[in-house]
Short mmCIF file of C-alpha atoms and ligand atoms in Angstrom, two decimals:
data_model
loop_
_atom_site.label_atom_id
_atom_site.label_comp_id
_atom_site.label_asym_id
_atom_site.label_seq_id
_atom_site.Cartn_x
_atom_site.Cartn_y
_atom_site.Cartn_z
CA MET A 1 0.17 -0.05 -0.37
CA ILE A 2 1.41 2.74 -0.95
CA GLY A 3 0.06 6.54 0.39
CA PHE A 4 0.24 9.53 -1.72
CA GLY A 5 0.18 12.88 -0.40
CA GLN A 6 -1.69 13.65 2.87
CA ALA A 7 -4.83 11.78 3.19
CA GLY A 8 -3.42 8.99 1.32
CA GLY A 9 -0.95 8.59 3.51
CA LYS A 10 -3.47 8.71 6.40
CA VAL A 11 -5.45 6.40 5.42
CA VAL A 12 -3.05 3.74 5.13
CA ASP A 13 -1.54 5.20 8.13
CA LYS A 14 -5.10 3.65 9.37
CA PHE A 15 -4.73 0.50 7.21
CA LEU A 16 -1.65 -0.27 9.67
CA GLU A 17 -3.68 0.71 12.77
CA TYR A 18 -6.21 -1.94 12.14
CA ASP A 19 -3.99 -5.11 11.02
CA LYS A 20 -2.61 -3.78 14.55
CA ARG A 21 -5.72 -3.83 16.50
CA THR A 22 -7.03 -7.44 14.11
CA GLY A 23 -4.48 -9.38 13.40
CA SER A 24 -5.69 -9.15 9.65
CA GLU A 25 -2.61 -9.18 7.86
CA ILE A 26 -3.74 -7.15 5.24
CA VAL A 27 -0.84 -4.85 3.89
CA ARG A 28 2.27 -6.97 3.25
CA ALA A 29 4.10 -3.20 3.60
CA ALA A 30 4.03 -0.05 3.74
CA ALA A 31 4.78 3.91 2.09
CA ALA A 32 4.28 7.33 2.17
CA VAL A 33 5.31 9.45 -0.58
CA ASN A 34 4.31 13.53 -0.03
CA THR A 35 6.01 16.96 -0.72
CA ALA A 36 4.81 18.29 2.28
CA LYS A 37 7.75 17.52 4.87
CA ALA A 38 5.18 17.96 8.25
CA ASP A 39 2.39 15.45 6.58
CA LEU A 40 4.79 12.97 6.77
CA MET A 41 6.13 13.51 10.14
CA GLY A 42 2.13 13.61 11.41
CA LEU A 43 1.85 9.76 10.37
CA GLU A 44 2.13 6.76 13.37
CA HIS A 45 2.45 3.83 12.19
CA ILE A 46 4.48 3.62 8.79
CA ALA A 47 7.75 3.18 9.67
CA GLU A 48 10.08 6.17 8.97
CA ASP A 49 12.21 4.74 6.72
CA GLN A 50 8.96 4.38 4.45
CA ARG A 51 8.28 7.65 3.72
CA VAL A 52 9.58 9.08 1.13
CA LEU A 53 9.75 13.06 0.58
CA ILE A 54 10.03 14.39 -2.75
CA GLY A 55 10.34 16.98 -5.10
CA GLN A 56 12.42 19.42 -2.31
CA SER A 57 14.86 21.24 -4.47
CA ARG A 58 11.41 22.20 -6.12
CA VAL A 59 9.34 22.69 -3.01
CA LYS A 60 11.39 22.57 -0.40
CA GLY A 61 8.96 20.42 1.85
CA HIS A 62 6.61 22.58 1.91
CA GLY A 63 3.93 20.81 -0.07
CA VAL A 64 2.74 21.98 -3.37
CA GLY A 65 -0.45 23.81 -2.34
CA ALA A 66 -3.46 22.00 -4.36
CA ASP A 67 -1.06 22.12 -7.99
CA ASN A 68 -1.49 18.96 -9.54
CA GLU A 69 0.47 19.44 -12.26
CA LEU A 70 3.30 20.72 -10.17
CA GLY A 71 2.53 17.12 -7.95
CA ALA A 72 2.68 15.13 -10.84
CA GLU A 73 5.56 16.94 -12.35
CA ILE A 74 7.21 16.15 -9.06
CA ALA A 75 6.57 12.39 -9.22
CA GLU A 76 7.70 12.32 -12.54
CA GLU A 77 11.18 13.86 -11.62
CA ASP A 78 11.45 11.90 -8.58
CA ILE A 79 9.97 8.39 -9.18
CA ASP A 80 13.28 6.88 -8.61
CA GLU A 81 13.10 7.93 -4.90
CA VAL A 82 9.62 6.35 -4.77
CA GLN A 83 11.24 3.34 -6.34
CA GLY A 84 14.10 3.47 -3.85
CA ALA A 85 11.33 2.66 -0.75
CA ILE A 86 9.53 -0.38 -3.12
CA ASP A 87 13.03 -1.93 -3.37
CA SER A 88 12.90 -2.95 -0.09
CA ILE A 89 9.46 -4.72 -0.22
CA PRO A 90 9.49 -8.69 -1.14
CA VAL A 91 7.08 -8.13 -4.16
CA HIS A 92 7.05 -11.42 -5.10
CA GLU A 93 4.94 -11.71 -1.65
CA VAL A 94 2.35 -9.13 -2.88
CA ASP A 95 -0.49 -9.90 -4.50
CA ALA A 96 -1.33 -6.39 -5.81
CA PHE A 97 -0.23 -3.07 -5.45
CA LEU A 98 -2.62 -0.23 -4.46
CA VAL A 99 -2.13 3.47 -4.47
CA VAL A 100 -4.48 5.74 -2.02
CA ALA A 101 -4.69 8.92 -2.15
CA GLY A 102 -6.98 12.15 -2.42
CA LEU A 103 -8.00 13.41 -5.79
CA GLY A 104 -9.15 17.16 -4.98
CA GLY A 105 -4.97 18.53 -4.07
CA GLY A 106 -2.07 18.25 -5.07
CA THR A 107 0.46 16.14 -4.33
CA GLY A 108 -1.94 13.00 -4.14
CA SER A 109 -3.76 13.99 -7.57
CA GLY A 110 -1.04 14.68 -9.24
CA GLY A 111 1.03 12.20 -8.20
CA ALA A 112 -0.55 8.72 -8.15
CA PRO A 113 -1.88 8.30 -11.14
CA VAL A 114 2.26 9.02 -11.96
CA LEU A 115 2.96 6.24 -9.58
CA ALA A 116 0.83 3.90 -11.07
CA LYS A 117 1.60 4.19 -14.32
CA HIS A 118 5.54 3.30 -13.30
CA LEU A 119 4.29 0.84 -10.89
CA LYS A 120 2.31 -1.47 -14.07
CA ARG A 121 5.73 -0.09 -16.30
CA ILE A 122 7.89 -2.92 -13.77
CA TYR A 123 5.96 -5.21 -12.33
CA THR A 124 3.40 -7.60 -13.27
CA GLU A 125 1.05 -7.44 -10.08
CA PRO A 126 -2.24 -5.78 -10.50
CA VAL A 127 -1.72 -2.00 -9.31
CA TYR A 128 -5.09 -0.73 -8.00
CA GLY A 129 -6.14 2.57 -7.13
CA LEU A 130 -8.17 3.60 -4.09
CA GLY A 131 -9.75 7.34 -4.95
CA ILE A 132 -11.14 9.88 -2.71
CA LEU A 133 -13.10 12.60 -3.44
CA PRO A 134 -13.59 16.04 -2.29
CA GLY A 135 -16.35 17.11 -1.06
CA SER A 136 -18.06 19.34 -2.76
CA ASP A 137 -18.16 22.34 -1.13
CA GLU A 138 -14.21 22.74 -1.36
CA GLY A 139 -14.81 24.59 -3.85
CA GLY A 140 -13.73 24.92 -8.10
CA ILE A 141 -10.64 24.02 -7.95
CA TYR A 142 -10.42 20.88 -6.05
CA THR A 143 -13.34 19.43 -8.37
CA LEU A 144 -11.34 20.08 -10.66
CA ASN A 145 -8.24 18.95 -9.63
CA ALA A 146 -10.32 15.61 -8.44
CA ALA A 147 -12.33 15.16 -12.36
CA ARG A 148 -8.82 15.47 -13.80
CA SER A 149 -7.04 13.20 -11.57
CA PHE A 150 -9.83 10.61 -11.79
CA GLN A 151 -9.14 10.51 -15.60
CA THR A 152 -6.39 9.87 -15.43
CA PHE A 153 -6.00 7.99 -12.97
CA VAL A 154 -8.92 5.54 -14.05
CA ARG A 155 -6.58 4.66 -16.76
CA GLU A 156 -3.72 4.26 -15.63
CA VAL A 157 -4.49 1.66 -13.02
CA ASP A 158 -5.66 -1.79 -13.29
CA ASN A 159 -9.28 -0.85 -11.33
CA LEU A 160 -9.92 2.98 -9.05
CA MET A 161 -11.76 2.24 -6.22
CA VAL A 162 -13.73 4.89 -5.35
CA PHE A 163 -14.69 6.98 -2.05
CA ASP A 164 -16.87 9.86 -2.39
CA ASN A 165 -16.21 12.62 0.53
CA ASP A 166 -18.95 14.18 0.03
CA ALA A 167 -21.30 11.41 0.36
CA TRP A 168 -20.04 11.07 4.01
CA ARG A 169 -19.42 14.39 5.16
CA LYS A 170 -21.61 15.01 8.03
CA THR A 171 -22.64 19.56 8.52
CA GLY A 172 -21.10 20.69 11.13
CA GLU A 173 -18.88 18.67 12.00
CA SER A 174 -14.82 20.15 12.06
CA VAL A 175 -13.00 19.08 8.92
CA GLN A 176 -10.30 17.08 11.20
CA GLY A 177 -13.03 15.23 13.04
CA GLY A 178 -14.90 14.35 10.51
CA TYR A 179 -12.06 12.84 8.29
CA GLU A 180 -11.09 11.05 11.24
CA GLU A 181 -14.75 9.49 11.24
CA ILE A 182 -14.64 8.90 7.10
CA ASN A 183 -11.23 7.23 6.87
CA GLU A 184 -12.50 4.69 9.45
CA GLU A 185 -15.35 4.05 7.66
CA ILE A 186 -12.94 3.04 4.65
CA VAL A 187 -11.03 1.68 6.38
CA ARG A 188 -13.20 -0.67 7.70
CA ARG A 189 -14.84 -1.98 4.06
CA PHE A 190 -11.57 -2.01 2.45
CA GLY A 191 -10.46 -4.08 5.03
CA ILE A 192 -13.31 -6.95 5.47
CA LEU A 193 -12.64 -6.79 2.11
CA PHE A 194 -9.25 -7.12 1.93
CA GLY A 195 -8.63 -9.03 5.09
CA ALA A 196 -11.17 -11.86 3.34
CA GLY A 197 -8.75 -13.06 0.90
CA GLU A 198 -5.45 -13.09 3.61
CA ILE A 199 -7.48 -16.02 5.26
CA GLN A 200 -4.04 -18.41 6.47
CA GLN A 201 -3.68 -22.01 6.90
CA GLY A 202 -4.76 -23.20 10.53
CA GLN A 203 -7.09 -20.31 11.19
CA GLU A 204 -11.18 -21.47 11.43
CA VAL A 205 -11.68 -22.82 7.95
CA ALA A 206 -14.74 -20.93 6.11
CA GLU A 207 -17.41 -23.54 4.30
CA SER A 208 -16.33 -21.05 0.73
CA VAL A 209 -13.06 -18.62 2.02
CA VAL A 210 -13.01 -16.11 -0.60
CA ASP A 211 -8.97 -16.41 -1.87
CA SER A 212 -7.86 -13.23 -3.00
CA SER A 213 -7.57 -14.24 -6.90
CA GLU A 214 -11.40 -13.61 -6.59
CA ILE A 215 -11.34 -10.12 -5.32
CA ILE A 216 -8.33 -9.70 -8.39
CA ASN A 217 -10.85 -11.38 -10.88
CA THR A 218 -13.63 -8.77 -9.38
CA LEU A 219 -11.86 -6.00 -9.85
CA SER A 220 -9.89 -6.98 -13.28
CA GLY A 221 -11.48 -6.21 -16.20
CA GLY A 222 -10.70 -2.30 -14.79
CA GLY A 223 -12.57 0.90 -14.85
CA VAL A 224 -14.18 1.98 -11.51
CA SER A 225 -15.19 0.07 -8.28
CA THR A 226 -17.80 0.80 -5.21
CA VAL A 227 -18.31 -0.94 -2.22
CA GLY A 228 -21.35 -0.95 0.18
CA TYR A 229 -21.40 -2.00 3.68
CA ALA A 230 -23.72 -3.55 5.90
CA GLU A 231 -23.31 -5.07 9.95
CA GLU A 232 -25.51 -6.43 12.60
CA GLU A 233 -24.82 -6.71 16.00
CA VAL A 234 -24.92 -10.41 17.57
CA GLU A 235 -23.75 -12.65 20.24
CA GLU A 236 -20.67 -14.12 20.14
CA ARG A 237 -20.24 -17.81 21.78
CA SER A 238 -17.06 -18.63 22.52
CA SER A 239 -15.06 -20.02 20.25
CA GLY A 240 -15.27 -23.36 20.15
CA GLY A 241 -14.54 -24.45 24.29
CA LEU A 242 -16.52 -27.64 25.69
CA LEU A 243 -19.73 -25.40 27.25
CA SER A 244 -20.32 -24.38 23.69
CA ARG A 245 -19.70 -28.10 22.08
CA LEU A 246 -21.92 -29.38 24.77
CA ARG A 247 -24.35 -27.26 24.31
CA ASP A 248 -24.46 -27.88 20.71
CA ASP A 249 -24.98 -31.74 21.26
CA SER A 250 -27.95 -31.10 23.02
CA GLY A 251 -29.37 -29.03 20.43
CA GLU A 252 -30.87 -26.65 22.53
CA ASP A 253 -28.90 -23.47 21.47
CA GLU A 254 -28.37 -24.43 18.24
CA LEU A 255 -28.95 -21.07 15.78
CA ASP A 256 -31.96 -21.03 13.68
CA SER A 257 -30.37 -21.93 10.48
CA ALA A 258 -33.96 -20.27 8.79
CA HIS A 259 -32.93 -17.54 11.09
CA THR A 260 -29.30 -17.11 10.15
CA THR A 261 -30.21 -17.02 6.45
CA ASN A 262 -32.57 -14.67 7.03
CA ARG A 263 -30.45 -12.09 8.36
CA ILE A 264 -27.68 -12.66 5.94
CA THR A 265 -30.02 -11.80 2.89
CA SER A 266 -31.62 -9.09 4.69
CA LEU A 267 -28.51 -7.68 5.21
CA VAL A 268 -26.78 -8.45 1.62
CA ARG A 269 -29.71 -5.94 0.48
CA LYS A 270 -28.98 -3.32 3.91
CA ALA A 271 -25.33 -3.47 1.90
CA ALA A 272 -26.29 -2.99 -1.74
CA LEU A 273 -29.03 -0.54 -1.73
CA GLY A 274 -27.74 1.34 1.92
CA ARG A 275 -24.67 4.25 0.69
CA LEU A 276 -22.03 2.84 -0.73
CA THR A 277 -18.68 4.49 -1.07
CA LEU A 278 -19.11 5.94 -3.86
CA PRO A 279 -22.75 6.51 -4.81
CA CYS A 280 -24.59 5.05 -7.77
CA GLU A 281 -26.62 2.33 -9.52
CA ILE A 282 -26.19 -1.11 -9.32
CA GLU A 283 -27.78 -1.80 -12.07
CA GLY A 284 -25.60 -2.32 -14.86
CA ALA A 285 -22.19 -3.36 -12.20
CA GLU A 286 -19.96 -5.76 -14.68
CA ARG A 287 -18.88 -7.55 -11.70
CA ALA A 288 -20.01 -8.19 -7.88
CA LEU A 289 -18.21 -9.41 -5.22
CA LEU A 290 -20.08 -10.74 -1.73
CA VAL A 291 -18.18 -11.19 1.66
CA LEU A 292 -19.86 -12.25 4.74
CA ALA A 293 -17.35 -11.96 7.75
CA GLY A 294 -18.32 -13.14 11.48
CA PRO A 295 -18.40 -15.01 13.63
CA PRO A 296 -18.80 -19.18 11.90
CA GLU A 297 -21.53 -19.99 13.19
CA TYR A 298 -23.55 -16.99 12.51
CA LEU A 299 -22.45 -17.86 8.64
CA ASN A 300 -23.74 -20.24 6.23
CA ARG A 301 -24.07 -21.01 2.65
CA LYS A 302 -27.21 -20.76 1.70
CA GLY A 303 -27.48 -17.22 3.15
CA ILE A 304 -24.73 -16.44 0.62
CA GLU A 305 -26.21 -18.31 -2.12
CA ARG A 306 -29.01 -16.45 -1.44
CA GLY A 307 -27.74 -12.67 -1.21
CA ARG A 308 -25.36 -13.69 -4.33
CA LYS A 309 -28.79 -14.24 -6.77
CA TRP A 310 -30.50 -11.26 -5.13
CA LEU A 311 -27.30 -9.38 -6.43
CA GLU A 312 -27.24 -11.48 -10.28
CA GLU A 313 -30.66 -10.00 -10.60
CA GLN A 314 -30.40 -6.52 -9.12
CA THR A 315 -27.29 -5.86 -10.82
CA GLY A 316 -27.59 -7.65 -13.62
CA SER A 317 -24.49 -9.62 -13.82
CA MET A 318 -23.72 -12.88 -14.17
CA GLU A 319 -20.63 -12.35 -12.49
CA VAL A 320 -21.13 -12.76 -9.13
CA ARG A 321 -18.52 -14.15 -6.52
CA GLY A 322 -19.21 -14.26 -3.30
CA GLY A 323 -17.62 -16.23 0.52
CA ASP A 324 -17.73 -16.40 3.88
CA TYR A 325 -14.68 -14.83 6.16
CA PRO A 326 -14.99 -15.96 9.30
CA TYR A 327 -13.93 -13.17 11.90
CA ARG A 328 -13.97 -13.65 15.52
CA GLY A 329 -14.06 -11.17 18.41
CA ALA A 330 -15.87 -8.14 17.16
CA GLY A 331 -19.38 -8.51 17.99
CA PHE A 332 -21.47 -8.59 14.36
CA VAL A 333 -22.19 -10.61 11.36
CA ALA A 334 -20.98 -7.85 8.62
CA THR A 335 -21.61 -7.86 5.01
CA VAL A 336 -19.25 -6.16 2.31
CA ILE A 337 -19.95 -6.03 -1.43
CA LEU A 338 -17.35 -5.29 -3.74
CA LEU A 339 -18.87 -3.94 -7.36
CA ALA A 340 -16.81 -3.35 -10.29
CA GLY A 341 -17.25 -1.85 -13.42
CA VAL A 342 -20.12 0.50 -12.20
CA THR A 343 -20.72 3.31 -15.05
CA ASN A 344 -24.08 4.93 -13.79
CA VAL A 345 -22.17 6.98 -11.30
CA PRO A 346 -24.03 10.70 -11.33
CA ARG A 347 -21.99 11.87 -9.33
CA ILE A 348 -18.59 12.10 -11.60
CA LYS A 349 -21.19 13.66 -14.12
CA GLU A 350 -21.81 16.08 -12.02
CA LEU A 351 -18.33 16.50 -11.21
CA GLN A 352 -17.21 16.98 -14.49
CA GLN A 353 -19.57 19.95 -14.72
CA VAL A 354 -18.24 22.12 -11.98
CA ALA A 355 -14.62 21.08 -13.09
CA ILE A 356 -15.29 22.34 -16.66
CA GLU A 357 -16.96 25.71 -15.13
CA ALA A 358 -14.54 26.35 -12.68
CA GLN A 359 -11.68 25.96 -15.68
CA ASP A 360 -13.58 28.09 -18.00
CA ASN A 361 -13.96 30.71 -14.72
CA LEU A 362 -10.43 30.37 -14.26
CA ASP A 363 -9.34 30.50 -18.49
CA GLU A 364 -11.17 33.89 -18.19
CA ILE A 365 -9.47 35.56 -15.36
CA ARG A 366 -7.04 34.83 -16.28
CA GLU A 367 -7.26 36.11 -19.48
CA GLU A 368 -8.40 39.23 -18.22
CA SER A 369 -5.95 39.42 -15.38
CA ASP A 370 -3.27 41.07 -17.56
CA GLU A 371 -5.41 43.42 -18.92
CA ASN A 372 -6.41 44.82 -15.82
CA LEU A 373 -3.01 45.28 -13.91
CA ASP A 374 -2.25 47.44 -17.29
CA ASP A 375 -4.87 49.44 -16.25
CA LEU A 376 -3.82 49.66 -12.91
CA VAL A 377 0.32 50.03 -13.10
CA SER A 378 0.21 52.34 -15.92
CA ASP A 379 -1.22 56.17 -15.10
CA ASP A 380 -5.10 57.21 -18.19
CA SER A 381 -2.39 59.10 -20.97
CA ASP A 382 1.02 57.46 -20.66
CA GLU A 383 3.03 60.54 -18.96
CA LEU A 384 4.62 58.74 -16.34
CA GLU A 385 8.00 56.08 -17.40
CA SER A 386 8.89 53.31 -15.96
CA LEU A 387 12.31 53.77 -14.89
CA PHE A 388 13.94 51.06 -16.58
P1 LIG B 1 -2.59 16.64 -1.17
O1 LIG B 1 -1.09 16.31 0.35
O2 LIG B 1 -1.46 17.77 -1.99
O3 LIG B 1 -2.20 15.01 -1.73
O4 LIG B 1 -3.80 17.03 -0.83
P2 LIG B 1 -4.61 16.50 0.87
O5 LIG B 1 -4.42 15.36 0.36
O6 LIG B 1 -4.35 16.87 1.21
O7 LIG B 1 -5.79 16.45 -0.39
C1 LIG B 1 -6.66 16.40 -1.04
C2 LIG B 1 -7.96 15.58 -0.74
O8 LIG B 1 -7.98 14.58 0.60
C3 LIG B 1 -8.72 16.98 0.23
O9 LIG B 1 -9.27 18.15 -1.24
C4 LIG B 1 -9.86 16.35 0.77
O10 LIG B 1 -11.20 16.00 0.21
C5 LIG B 1 -9.77 15.20 1.10
N1 LIG B 1 -8.24 14.68 2.30
C6 LIG B 1 -7.96 14.93 2.81
N2 LIG B 1 -7.64 14.44 3.91
C7 LIG B 1 -8.46 13.91 3.77
C8 LIG B 1 -8.44 12.51 5.00
O11 LIG B 1 -7.84 12.32 6.05
N3 LIG B 1 -9.60 11.51 4.67
C9 LIG B 1 -10.50 11.78 3.78
N4 LIG B 1 -11.16 10.94 3.58
N5 LIG B 1 -9.94 12.70 2.91
C10 LIG B 1 -9.29 13.71 2.70
#
């Protein structure tokens, strides 16, 4: 995982924290790249020698100030420094690269697509992006940056998973507090998704586990993806203890399997029809992956099968995969749905519209600005002479 820019670094940092907390082992290696020294210093979990400061000769560690063209230029110039950090990781042990960035700013917005292009040229492993769209209240320049970066990033990655800050922002909350919660939402969803492909030998075996190849197959074919999520609290039994086994034998405490199946199907509906990381029409999604996470006694094949069928009907896709992710200790059953190859996304069209308006406006102001300055500086009848 490579976090590019401030948002990218913070989100990757959070993934590491999640890994430590849950023992998920999602992140084989992590790095952060930035033009701003202060942002790199604010990270907590990414090792210091995996934090790469680029563009020092150009911006002296002060960032690019939301100029994503400069962000892209610097990333190209200093790509060897980024590669230096990647050289220290055992790439043969990773299933894929994930480049994470906020698309509205400068460093990540410009740099992430450059890095993705570079990685794809060098490695055979898939290169995915996790792109964060700005809130619509952030203003024209951020929207313009995001629209241009989105276009470029989608082209350079094997799949772009998108999270839209605009769909998740809460009014009346401080920006910092808001991001904290949003970042947790990002990591919860993608953590379960990626964690599902990391079941280790010796862990409880699910009825039908999700393998990392199923995530890769769902993402293959490119385009844009979104993720849905729903959870329900359940009471967990102590795992496999003598007492629970005795109770099972007597049958009196056995979980009602019809109830379990119904719970799963309703969770699948909630996840697909509730708030997605990138809100869109799910009809027309090309591929989907359904992951059911929770204590094994709450997972069953029938529930997943029903959920899969329902998703096939809703999306019109024949490529809907599904599987279990036995997950103890959290006290919930959760469904994560990855919808890949979505194309009916009104938010992207709106973003592009606002971006075009912002671009026209900027061009106009630039054109007028020379003239206006000239008017201001020269006296009306040109009587004054400049010194030299
Ligand atoms: P950069 O450092 O120049 O790449 O820019 P930033 O990452 O600071 O900001 C880019 C965009 O990312 C902003 O416009 C916000 O929409 C978003 N952003 C910034 N920080 C966070 C964060 O912690 N979480 C999330 N979800 N979005 C963020």
